[in-house]
């Protein structure tokens, strides 16, 4: 239980005790006396808590779970949308200057101020080294949104985590890879 939750619980208990004390005071006080009016006021202190209790009960009701965000399928469902020329940026630490690991890589491809979730693969036997251009197939999570921005020769940056790790240029839209070299 958080500090705020424990404080709210304590306030509810205190106000409930005050309301019960007001009810007892009202019950035993003479009709029309000042003590009876004070008891009534003490009982009214409980009213704001009723809204909190109703809110708590509504929060406890089972709500339908939020829909799962869209995600990529497994590696067998990979359907590339574009061929790109990708150049991984060099690292400032020589020990981190290693080829990209074999397997799936998820990223955001950024064109201007727009980012699009994508993935690409390094297949067994392939070597994707930093500082060298490579032909890579890219699949977008939302191709209908991304494809208008990723036309032939469109430049982009690759964002992983909070850092831009690569630069690229679109070479082909779902076609055969083009020879990669300095442009």
Coordinates of C-alpha atoms in Angstrom, one line a residue, residues 11-77:
X11 CA -8.8 9.8 6.8
X12 CA -11.8 7.6 6.0
X13 CA -11.5 5.9 9.3
X14 CA -11.2 9.2 11.3
X15 CA -14.2 10.7 9.5
X16 CA -16.3 7.6 10.0
X17 CA -15.5 7.8 13.7
X18 CA -16.4 11.5 13.8
X19 CA -19.7 10.7 12.1
X20 CA -20.5 7.8 14.6
X21 CA -19.7 10.2 17.4
X22 CA -22.0 12.8 15.9
X23 CA -24.8 10.2 15.6
X24 CA -24.3 9.3 19.2
X25 CA -24.3 12.9 20.3
X26 CA -27.4 13.6 18.3
X27 CA -29.2 10.6 19.7
X28 CA -28.5 11.5 23.3
X29 CA -28.9 15.3 23.0
X30 CA -32.2 17.0 23.8
X31 CA -34.5 18.1 21.0
X32 CA -33.6 21.6 19.7
X33 CA -30.4 21.8 21.7
X34 CA -27.0 23.1 20.4
X35 CA -25.4 19.6 21.0
X36 CA -28.0 18.0 18.7
X37 CA -27.1 20.5 16.0
X38 CA -23.3 19.9 16.5
X39 CA -24.0 16.1 16.2
X40 CA -25.8 16.7 12.9
X41 CA -22.9 18.7 11.6
X42 CA -20.5 15.9 12.6
X43 CA -22.6 13.4 10.8
X44 CA -22.5 15.6 7.6
X45 CA -18.7 15.4 7.6
X46 CA -19.1 11.8 6.4
X47 CA -20.8 12.8 3.1
X48 CA -17.7 13.7 1.1
X49 CA -16.3 10.2 1.9
X50 CA -19.3 8.6 0.3
X51 CA -18.1 9.7 -3.2
X52 CA -14.7 8.2 -2.5
X53 CA -16.3 4.9 -1.5
X54 CA -18.4 4.9 -4.7
X55 CA -15.3 5.7 -6.7
X56 CA -13.4 2.9 -5.0
X57 CA -16.2 0.4 -5.6
X58 CA -16.3 1.3 -9.3
X59 CA -12.6 0.9 -9.5
X60 CA -12.9 -2.6 -8.0
X61 CA -15.4 -3.7 -10.7
X62 CA -13.8 -5.9 -13.3
X63 CA -13.1 -3.8 -16.4
X64 CA -12.5 -5.5 -19.7
X65 CA -8.7 -5.7 -20.3
X66 CA -7.2 -3.2 -22.6
X67 CA -6.7 -4.5 -26.1
X68 CA -3.3 -5.9 -26.9
X69 CA -1.1 -3.5 -28.9
X70 CA -0.4 -4.7 -32.4
X71 CA 2.9 -6.7 -32.6
X72 CA 4.9 -8.6 -35.1
X73 CA 4.4 -12.3 -35.5
X74 CA 7.3 -14.8 -35.3
X75 CA 10.3 -14.9 -37.6
X76 CA 8.4 -17.1 -40.0
X77 CA 5.8 -14.4 -40.6

